[in-house]
Coordinates of C-alpha atoms in Angstrom, one line a residue:
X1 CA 27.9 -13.4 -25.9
X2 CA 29.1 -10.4 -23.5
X3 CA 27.4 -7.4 -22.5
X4 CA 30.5 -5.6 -24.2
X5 CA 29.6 -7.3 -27.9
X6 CA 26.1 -7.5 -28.0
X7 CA 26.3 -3.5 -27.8
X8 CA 28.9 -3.3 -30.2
X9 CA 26.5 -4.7 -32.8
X10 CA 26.1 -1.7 -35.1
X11 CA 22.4 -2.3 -36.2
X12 CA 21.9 -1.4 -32.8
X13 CA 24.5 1.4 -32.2
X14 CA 22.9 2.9 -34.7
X15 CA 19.0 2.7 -33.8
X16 CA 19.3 4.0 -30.2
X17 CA 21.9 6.9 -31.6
X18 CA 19.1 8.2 -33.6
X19 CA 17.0 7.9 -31.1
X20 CA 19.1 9.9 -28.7
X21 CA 19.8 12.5 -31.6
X22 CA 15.8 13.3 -31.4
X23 CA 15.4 13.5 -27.6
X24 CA 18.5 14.7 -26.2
X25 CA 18.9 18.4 -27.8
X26 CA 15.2 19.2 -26.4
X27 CA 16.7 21.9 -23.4
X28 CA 14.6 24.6 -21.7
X29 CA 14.9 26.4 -25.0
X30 CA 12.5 28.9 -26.5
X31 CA 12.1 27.6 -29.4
X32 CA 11.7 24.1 -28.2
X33 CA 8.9 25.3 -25.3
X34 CA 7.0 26.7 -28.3
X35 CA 6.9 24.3 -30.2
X36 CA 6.0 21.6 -27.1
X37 CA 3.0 24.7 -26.1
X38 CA 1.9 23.9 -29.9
X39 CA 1.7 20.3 -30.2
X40 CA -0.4 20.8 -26.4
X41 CA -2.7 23.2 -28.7
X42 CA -3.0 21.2 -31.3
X43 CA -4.0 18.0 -28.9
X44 CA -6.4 20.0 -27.4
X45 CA -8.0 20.4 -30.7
X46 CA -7.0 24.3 -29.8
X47 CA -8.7 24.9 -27.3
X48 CA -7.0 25.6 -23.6
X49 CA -9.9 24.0 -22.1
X50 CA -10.6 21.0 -23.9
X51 CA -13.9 21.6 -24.8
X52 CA -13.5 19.5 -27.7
X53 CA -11.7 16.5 -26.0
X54 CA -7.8 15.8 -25.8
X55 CA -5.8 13.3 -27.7
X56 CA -2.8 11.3 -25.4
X57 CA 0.5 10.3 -27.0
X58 CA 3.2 8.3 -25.7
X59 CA 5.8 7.1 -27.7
X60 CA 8.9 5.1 -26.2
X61 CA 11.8 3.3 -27.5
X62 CA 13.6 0.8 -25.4
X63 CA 17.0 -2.0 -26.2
X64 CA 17.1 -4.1 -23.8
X65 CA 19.9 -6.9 -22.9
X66 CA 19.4 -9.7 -20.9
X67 CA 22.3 -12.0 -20.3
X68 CA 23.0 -15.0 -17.8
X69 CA 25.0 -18.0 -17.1
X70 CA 22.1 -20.4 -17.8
X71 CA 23.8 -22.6 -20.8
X72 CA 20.1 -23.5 -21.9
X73 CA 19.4 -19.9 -22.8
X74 CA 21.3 -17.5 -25.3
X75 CA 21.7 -13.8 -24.8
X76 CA 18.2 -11.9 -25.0
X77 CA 18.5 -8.3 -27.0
X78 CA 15.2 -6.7 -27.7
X79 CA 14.7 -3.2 -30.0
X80 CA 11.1 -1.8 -29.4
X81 CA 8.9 0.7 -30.0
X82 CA 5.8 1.3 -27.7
X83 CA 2.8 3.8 -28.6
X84 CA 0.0 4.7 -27.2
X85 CA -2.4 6.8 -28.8
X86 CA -5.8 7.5 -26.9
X87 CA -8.9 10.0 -26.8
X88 CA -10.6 11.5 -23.8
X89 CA -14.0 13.3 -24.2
X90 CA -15.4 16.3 -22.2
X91 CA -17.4 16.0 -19.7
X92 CA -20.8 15.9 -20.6
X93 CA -23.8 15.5 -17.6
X94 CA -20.7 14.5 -15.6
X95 CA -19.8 11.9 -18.1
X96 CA -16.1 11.2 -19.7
X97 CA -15.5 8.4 -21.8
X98 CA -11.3 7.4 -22.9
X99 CA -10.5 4.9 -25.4
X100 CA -6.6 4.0 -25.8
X101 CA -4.6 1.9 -28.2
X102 CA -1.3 0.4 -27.0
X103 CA 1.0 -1.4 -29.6
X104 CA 4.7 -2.6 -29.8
X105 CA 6.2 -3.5 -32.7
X106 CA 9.9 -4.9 -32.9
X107 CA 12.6 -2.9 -34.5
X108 CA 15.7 -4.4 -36.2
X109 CA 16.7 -8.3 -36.1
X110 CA 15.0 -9.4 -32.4
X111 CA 16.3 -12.3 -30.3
X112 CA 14.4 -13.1 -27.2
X113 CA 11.5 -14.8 -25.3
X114 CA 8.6 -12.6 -25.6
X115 CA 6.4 -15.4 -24.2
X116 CA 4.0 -14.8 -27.3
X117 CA 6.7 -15.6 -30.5
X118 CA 7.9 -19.0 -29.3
X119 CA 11.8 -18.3 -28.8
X120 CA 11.8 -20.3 -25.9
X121 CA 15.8 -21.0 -26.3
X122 CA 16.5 -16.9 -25.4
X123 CA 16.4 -15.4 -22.3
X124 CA 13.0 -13.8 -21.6
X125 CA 12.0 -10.0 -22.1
X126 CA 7.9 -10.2 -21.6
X127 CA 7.6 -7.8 -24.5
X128 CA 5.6 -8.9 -27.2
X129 CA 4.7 -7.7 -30.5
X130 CA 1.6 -6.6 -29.8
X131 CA -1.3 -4.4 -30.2
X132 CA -4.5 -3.9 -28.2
X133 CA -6.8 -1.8 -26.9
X134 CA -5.4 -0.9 -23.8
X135 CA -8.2 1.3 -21.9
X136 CA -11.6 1.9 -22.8
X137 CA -13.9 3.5 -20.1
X138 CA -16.5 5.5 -19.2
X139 CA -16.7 7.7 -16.0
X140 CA -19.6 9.6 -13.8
X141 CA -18.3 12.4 -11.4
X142 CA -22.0 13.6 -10.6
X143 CA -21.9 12.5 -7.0
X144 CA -20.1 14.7 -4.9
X145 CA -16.4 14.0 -4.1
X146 CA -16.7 10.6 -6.0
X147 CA -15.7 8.9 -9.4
X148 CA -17.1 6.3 -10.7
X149 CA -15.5 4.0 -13.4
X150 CA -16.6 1.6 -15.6
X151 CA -14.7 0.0 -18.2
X152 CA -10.9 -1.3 -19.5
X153 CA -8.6 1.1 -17.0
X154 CA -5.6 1.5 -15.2
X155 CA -5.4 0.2 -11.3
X156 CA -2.6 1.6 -9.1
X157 CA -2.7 1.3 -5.4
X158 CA -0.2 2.8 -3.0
X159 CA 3.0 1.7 -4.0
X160 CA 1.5 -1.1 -6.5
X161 CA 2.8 -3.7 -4.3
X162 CA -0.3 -5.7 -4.6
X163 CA -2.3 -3.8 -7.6
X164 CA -0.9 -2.0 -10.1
X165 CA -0.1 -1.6 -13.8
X166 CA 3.3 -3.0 -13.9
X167 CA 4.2 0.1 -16.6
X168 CA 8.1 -0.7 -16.6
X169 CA 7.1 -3.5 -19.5
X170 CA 6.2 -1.9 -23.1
X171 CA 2.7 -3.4 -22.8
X172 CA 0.3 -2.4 -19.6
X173 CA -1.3 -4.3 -17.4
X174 CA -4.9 -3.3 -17.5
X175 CA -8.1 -4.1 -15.6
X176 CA -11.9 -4.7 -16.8
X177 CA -13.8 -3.6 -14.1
X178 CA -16.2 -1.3 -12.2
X179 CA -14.1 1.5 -9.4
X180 CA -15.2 3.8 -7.5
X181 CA -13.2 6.6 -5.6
X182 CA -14.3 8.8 -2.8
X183 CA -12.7 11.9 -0.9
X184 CA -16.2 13.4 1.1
X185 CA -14.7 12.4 4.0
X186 CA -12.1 14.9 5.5
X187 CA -8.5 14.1 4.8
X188 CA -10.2 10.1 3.7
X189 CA -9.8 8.5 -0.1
X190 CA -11.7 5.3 -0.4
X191 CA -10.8 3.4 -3.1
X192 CA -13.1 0.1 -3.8
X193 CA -13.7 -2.3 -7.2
X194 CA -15.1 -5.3 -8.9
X195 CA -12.2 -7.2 -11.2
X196 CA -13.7 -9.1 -13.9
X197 CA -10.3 -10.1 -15.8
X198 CA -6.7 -8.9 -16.3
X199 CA -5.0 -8.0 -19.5
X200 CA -1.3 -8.9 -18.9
X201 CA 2.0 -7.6 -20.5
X202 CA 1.5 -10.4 -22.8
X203 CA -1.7 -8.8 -23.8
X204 CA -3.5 -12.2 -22.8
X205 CA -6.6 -11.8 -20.9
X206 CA -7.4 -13.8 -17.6
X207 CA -10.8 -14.4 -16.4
X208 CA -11.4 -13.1 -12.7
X209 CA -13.7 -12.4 -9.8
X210 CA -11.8 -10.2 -7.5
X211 CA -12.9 -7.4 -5.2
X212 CA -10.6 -4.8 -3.3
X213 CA -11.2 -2.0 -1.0
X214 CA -8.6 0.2 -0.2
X215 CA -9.0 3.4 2.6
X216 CA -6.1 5.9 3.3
X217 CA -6.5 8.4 5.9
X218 CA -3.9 11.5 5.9
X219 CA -2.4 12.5 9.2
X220 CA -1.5 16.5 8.1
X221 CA 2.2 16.8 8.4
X222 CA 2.6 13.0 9.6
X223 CA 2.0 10.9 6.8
X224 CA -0.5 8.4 4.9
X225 CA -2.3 5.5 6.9
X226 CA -4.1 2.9 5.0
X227 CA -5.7 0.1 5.3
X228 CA -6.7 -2.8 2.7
X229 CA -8.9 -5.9 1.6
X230 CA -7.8 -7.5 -1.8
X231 CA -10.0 -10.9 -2.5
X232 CA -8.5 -12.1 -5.9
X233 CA -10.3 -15.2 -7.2
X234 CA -8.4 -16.1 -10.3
X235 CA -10.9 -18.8 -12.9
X236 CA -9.6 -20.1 -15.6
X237 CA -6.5 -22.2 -15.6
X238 CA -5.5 -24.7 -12.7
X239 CA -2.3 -22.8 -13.2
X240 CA -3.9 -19.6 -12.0
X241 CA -6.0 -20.8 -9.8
X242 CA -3.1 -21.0 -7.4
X243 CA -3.3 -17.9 -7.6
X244 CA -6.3 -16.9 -6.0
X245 CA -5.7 -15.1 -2.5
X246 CA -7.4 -13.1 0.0
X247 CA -5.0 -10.3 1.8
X248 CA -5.7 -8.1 4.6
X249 CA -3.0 -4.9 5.6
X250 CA -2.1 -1.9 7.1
X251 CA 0.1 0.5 5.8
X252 CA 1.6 3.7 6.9
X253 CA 4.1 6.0 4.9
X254 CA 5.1 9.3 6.2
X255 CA 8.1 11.5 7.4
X256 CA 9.0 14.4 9.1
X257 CA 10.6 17.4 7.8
X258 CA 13.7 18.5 9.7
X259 CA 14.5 21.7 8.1
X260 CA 15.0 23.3 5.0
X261 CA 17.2 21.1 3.9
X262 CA 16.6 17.7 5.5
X263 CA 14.0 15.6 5.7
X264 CA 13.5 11.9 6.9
X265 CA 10.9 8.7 5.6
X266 CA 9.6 6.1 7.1
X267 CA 7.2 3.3 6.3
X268 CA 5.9 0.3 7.6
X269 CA 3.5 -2.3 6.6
X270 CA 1.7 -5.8 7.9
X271 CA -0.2 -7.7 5.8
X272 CA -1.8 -11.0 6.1
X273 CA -2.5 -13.8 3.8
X274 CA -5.0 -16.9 3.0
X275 CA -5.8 -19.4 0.1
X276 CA -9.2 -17.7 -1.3
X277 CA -12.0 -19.0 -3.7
X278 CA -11.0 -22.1 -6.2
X279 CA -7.4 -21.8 -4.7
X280 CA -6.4 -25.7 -4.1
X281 CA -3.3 -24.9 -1.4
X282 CA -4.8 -24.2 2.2
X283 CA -1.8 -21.8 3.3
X284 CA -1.3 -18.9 5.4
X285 CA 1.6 -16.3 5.5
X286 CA 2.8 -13.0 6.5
X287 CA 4.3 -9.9 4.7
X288 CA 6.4 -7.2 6.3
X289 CA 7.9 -4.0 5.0
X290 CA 10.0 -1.2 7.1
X291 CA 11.9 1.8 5.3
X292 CA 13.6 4.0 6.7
X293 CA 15.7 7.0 5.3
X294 CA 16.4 10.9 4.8
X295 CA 16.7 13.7 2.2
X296 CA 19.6 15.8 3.2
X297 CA 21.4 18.6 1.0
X298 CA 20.4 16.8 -2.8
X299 CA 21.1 13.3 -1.4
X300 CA 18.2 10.1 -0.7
X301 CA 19.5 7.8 1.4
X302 CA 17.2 4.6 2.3
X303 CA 17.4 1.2 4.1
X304 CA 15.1 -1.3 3.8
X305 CA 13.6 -4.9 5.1
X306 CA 10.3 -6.5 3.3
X307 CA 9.9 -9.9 4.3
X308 CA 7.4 -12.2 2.3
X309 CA 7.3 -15.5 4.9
X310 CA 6.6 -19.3 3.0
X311 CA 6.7 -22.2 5.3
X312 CA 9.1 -24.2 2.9
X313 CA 6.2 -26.1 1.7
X314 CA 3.1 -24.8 -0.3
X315 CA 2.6 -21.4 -1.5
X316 CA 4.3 -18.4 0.2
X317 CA 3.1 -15.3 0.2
X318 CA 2.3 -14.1 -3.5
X319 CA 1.7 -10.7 -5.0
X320 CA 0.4 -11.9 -9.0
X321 CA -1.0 -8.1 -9.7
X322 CA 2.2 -6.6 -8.2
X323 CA 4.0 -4.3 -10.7
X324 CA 6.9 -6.6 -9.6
X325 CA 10.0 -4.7 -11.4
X326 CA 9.4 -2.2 -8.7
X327 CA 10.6 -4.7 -6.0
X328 CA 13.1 -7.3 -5.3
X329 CA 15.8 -6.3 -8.2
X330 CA 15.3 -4.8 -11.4
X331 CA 16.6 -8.2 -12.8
X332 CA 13.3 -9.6 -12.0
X333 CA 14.5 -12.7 -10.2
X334 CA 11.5 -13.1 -7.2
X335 CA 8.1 -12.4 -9.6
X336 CA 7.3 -15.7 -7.6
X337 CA 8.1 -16.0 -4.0
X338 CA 9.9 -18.9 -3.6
X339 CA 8.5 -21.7 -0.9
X340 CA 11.2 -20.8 1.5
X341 CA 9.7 -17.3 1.6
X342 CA 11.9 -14.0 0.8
X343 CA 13.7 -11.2 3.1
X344 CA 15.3 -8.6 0.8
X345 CA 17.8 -6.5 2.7
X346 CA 18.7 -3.2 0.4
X347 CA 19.8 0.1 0.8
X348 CA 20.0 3.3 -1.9
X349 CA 21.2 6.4 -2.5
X350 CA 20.2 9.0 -4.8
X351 CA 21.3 12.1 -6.3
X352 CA 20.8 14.9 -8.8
X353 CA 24.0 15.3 -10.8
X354 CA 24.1 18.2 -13.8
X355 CA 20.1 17.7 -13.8
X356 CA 20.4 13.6 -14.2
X357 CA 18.6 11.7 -11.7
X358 CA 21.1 8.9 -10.6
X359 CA 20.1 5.9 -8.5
X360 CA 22.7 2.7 -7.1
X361 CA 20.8 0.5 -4.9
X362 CA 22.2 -2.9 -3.3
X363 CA 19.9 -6.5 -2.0
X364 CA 20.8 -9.1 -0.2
X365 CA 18.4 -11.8 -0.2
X366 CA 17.8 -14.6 2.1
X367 CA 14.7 -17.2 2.9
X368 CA 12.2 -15.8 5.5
X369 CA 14.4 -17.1 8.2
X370 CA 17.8 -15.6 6.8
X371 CA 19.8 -18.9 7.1
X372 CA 19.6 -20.3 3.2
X373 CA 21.7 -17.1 1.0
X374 CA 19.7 -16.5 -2.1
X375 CA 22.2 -14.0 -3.6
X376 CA 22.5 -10.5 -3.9
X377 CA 21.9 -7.8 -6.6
X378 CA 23.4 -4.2 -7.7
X379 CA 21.2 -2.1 -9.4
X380 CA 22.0 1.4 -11.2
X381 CA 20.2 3.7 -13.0
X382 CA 20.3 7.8 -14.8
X383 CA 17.5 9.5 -16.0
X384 CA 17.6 12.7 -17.4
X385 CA 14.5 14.4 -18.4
X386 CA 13.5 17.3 -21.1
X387 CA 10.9 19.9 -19.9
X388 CA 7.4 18.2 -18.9
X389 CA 7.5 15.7 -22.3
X390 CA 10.8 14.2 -23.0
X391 CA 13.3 11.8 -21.3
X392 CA 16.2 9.8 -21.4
X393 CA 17.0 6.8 -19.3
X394 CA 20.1 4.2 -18.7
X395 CA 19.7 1.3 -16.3
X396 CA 21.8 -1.5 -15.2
X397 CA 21.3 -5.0 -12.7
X398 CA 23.6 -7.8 -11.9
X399 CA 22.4 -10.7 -9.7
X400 CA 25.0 -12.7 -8.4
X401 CA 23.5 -16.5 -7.5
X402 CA 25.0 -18.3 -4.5
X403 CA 23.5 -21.8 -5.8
X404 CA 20.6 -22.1 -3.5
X405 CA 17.3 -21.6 -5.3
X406 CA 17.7 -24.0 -8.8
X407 CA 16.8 -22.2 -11.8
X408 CA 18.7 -19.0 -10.3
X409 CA 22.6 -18.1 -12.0
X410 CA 24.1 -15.0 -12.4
X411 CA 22.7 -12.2 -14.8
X412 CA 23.4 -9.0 -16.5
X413 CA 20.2 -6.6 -17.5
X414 CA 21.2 -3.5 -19.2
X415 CA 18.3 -1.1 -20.7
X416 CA 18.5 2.3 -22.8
X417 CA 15.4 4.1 -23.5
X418 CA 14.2 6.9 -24.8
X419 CA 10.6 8.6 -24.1
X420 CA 8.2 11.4 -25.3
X421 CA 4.7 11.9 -23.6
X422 CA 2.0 14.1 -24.2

């Protein structure tokens, strides 16, 4: 089934029209900031400072169509709706407590791998029908410049290469575990936890014992150094075990601003990697990152390398609590590194056009060494958005397979989606 047909089916013309009808006339209208300042009122139980609490709303819909060459697999299309609907106290004594459901419930006929319902002859979209609790924590601020966390919460760090939520997917990635955060120090943010388990975009929960310190220092007008220890011991299956890792790196992200009008980025990054804990492989390997770009006159242009090495046998160098659809393609090809390792060769440009964020980025990927041709990959994407609350989005891969890695053949992802938060 083409790209073309599968959009043509009406069932679905029809649910992401309606979808569009509600979100796209919200423009910086007066009528339309009122109402947005009243449903703010009203979540604040009306009170501006939230003495009574605040209730959290995010509501998004998303089709998305996933559709390759591999003759096992037939065409994935998946209609979803994702809320979440959470609580956060005031502080009391220096205590805050949040509880959040998350759930995602199918809309119209579904036909895909969700990796929960079975339909292992589709092509996979890790969105399940699902519901959950997706945070519930409780947090102490009384020690000064610190936060400490305890509970089911959201991890992010730097550019969530190695932890992070992974919120592209309908359900989050959450974390059971104790964090603490502290900014005494001048110009310092230390950022340290214990990791008990992991709920996954599946919503299944693995058992862990990981630990991960994470310190940036910021170099006024330069840019953000950090430096990092993650120790993931993963203990329940033999399957994650394999897992388990211990990483150490340094980071740095920064720029310099040229003028009014231009400015230039650059980062950087080493890290280093071992087998850790109940890990079987005995392995070691190396990850690199340089980007380099500049902001001139409404226009981001970037070029970058990140190299994750493998020595062709073994494990390469693995990132499991990566929010992976940031990196590597948007059509998801590389969540594990393969043995060969993996040097991804892009460049982007970006632009705002009529007040919709438009993205084309292109990847040439390659082992660690460049000699075996993995393929390459064109990625697209608008975004319009509505005042603080609303937003519209339109996004587009193709991955074009050379043959080399088996498993690999060439794929079409297309997404629409439509988003209110609160």
């Amino acid at each position: 089934m083409s790209l073309r047909k599968t959009l043509a089916d009406t069932s679905i013309k029809i649910t992401f029209v309606s979808a569009a009808v509600l979100f796209f006339p919200i423009a910086h209208t007066a009528a339309f900031a009122a109402m947005d300042d009243a449903i703010e009122n009203a979540l604040k139980f009306g009170q501006a400072d939230a003495r009574y609490g605040q209730i959290k709303f995010n509501l998004r819909y998303r089709y998305e169509n996933d559709d390759s060459k591999n003759p096992d697999k037939a065409v994935g299309n998946a209609s979803t709706v994702r809320l979440r609907l959470g609580y956060l106290t005031p502080e009391f004594h220096s205590l805050q407590i949040y509880a959040e459901y998350e759930g995602n419930q199918d809309v119209g006929a579904n036909t895909y791998n969700s990796l929960r319902n079975g339909h292992d002859t589709y092509e996979t979209i890790a969105d399940p029908q699902q519901h959950e609790l997706n945070q519930f924590w409780i947090s102490y601020n009384g020690l000064p410049g610190t936060e400490i966390k305890l509970g089911r919460q959201r991890i992010a760090l730097d550019n969530q290469r190695f932890i992070g939520d992974l919120d592209w997917r309908q359900m989050q990635r959450t974390f059971d575990a104790l964090t603490v955060s502290n900014n005494s120090l001048p110009n310092t943010t230390i950022q340290a936890g214990y990791i008990t388990s992991v709920r996954e975009v599946t919503a299944e929960k693995i058992s862990m014992d990981s630990q991960f310190v994470n310190i940036g220092y910021d170099i006024e007008r330069i840019g953000l150094l950090s430096a990092y220890t993650y120790l993931l011991g993963y203990n329940d299956l033999p399957a994650d075990n394999i897992k388990s890792s211990q990483t150490y790196g340094v980071r740095f992200n920064g720029g310099a601003i040229i003028n009014d009008d231009v400015a230039t980025i650059f980062t950087s990054e080493y890290a280093y990697q071992q087998g850790y804990a109940n890990n079987p492989d005995d392995y070691e390997a190396n990850y690199y990152l340089l980007v380099a770009g500049l902001e001139a006159y409404g226009f981001t242009i970037k070029g970058t390398i990140e190299q994750l090495d493998g020595k062709g046998s073994g494990p390469a160098f693995q990132t499991p609590l990566s929010s992976d659809h940031l990196f590597n393609g948007w059509s998801d090809q590389y969540t594990v590194i393969p043995v060969h390792g993996l040097r991804d060769i892009n460049g982007s440009i970006g632009a705002t056009v009529m007040g919709i964020n438009i993205e084309g980025i292109y990847h040439d990927f390659a082992d660690d060494t460049g000699n075996i041709d993995y393929g390459e990959e064109w990625d697209f994407i608008a975004v319009k958005t509505f005042g603080k609350h609303y937003s519209l989005l339109a996004k587009y891969a193709y991955y074009d397979d050379n043959g080399a890695l088996p498993g690999l053949t060439d794929t079409h992802n297309f997404w629409l989606q439509a988003g209110v938060s609160f």
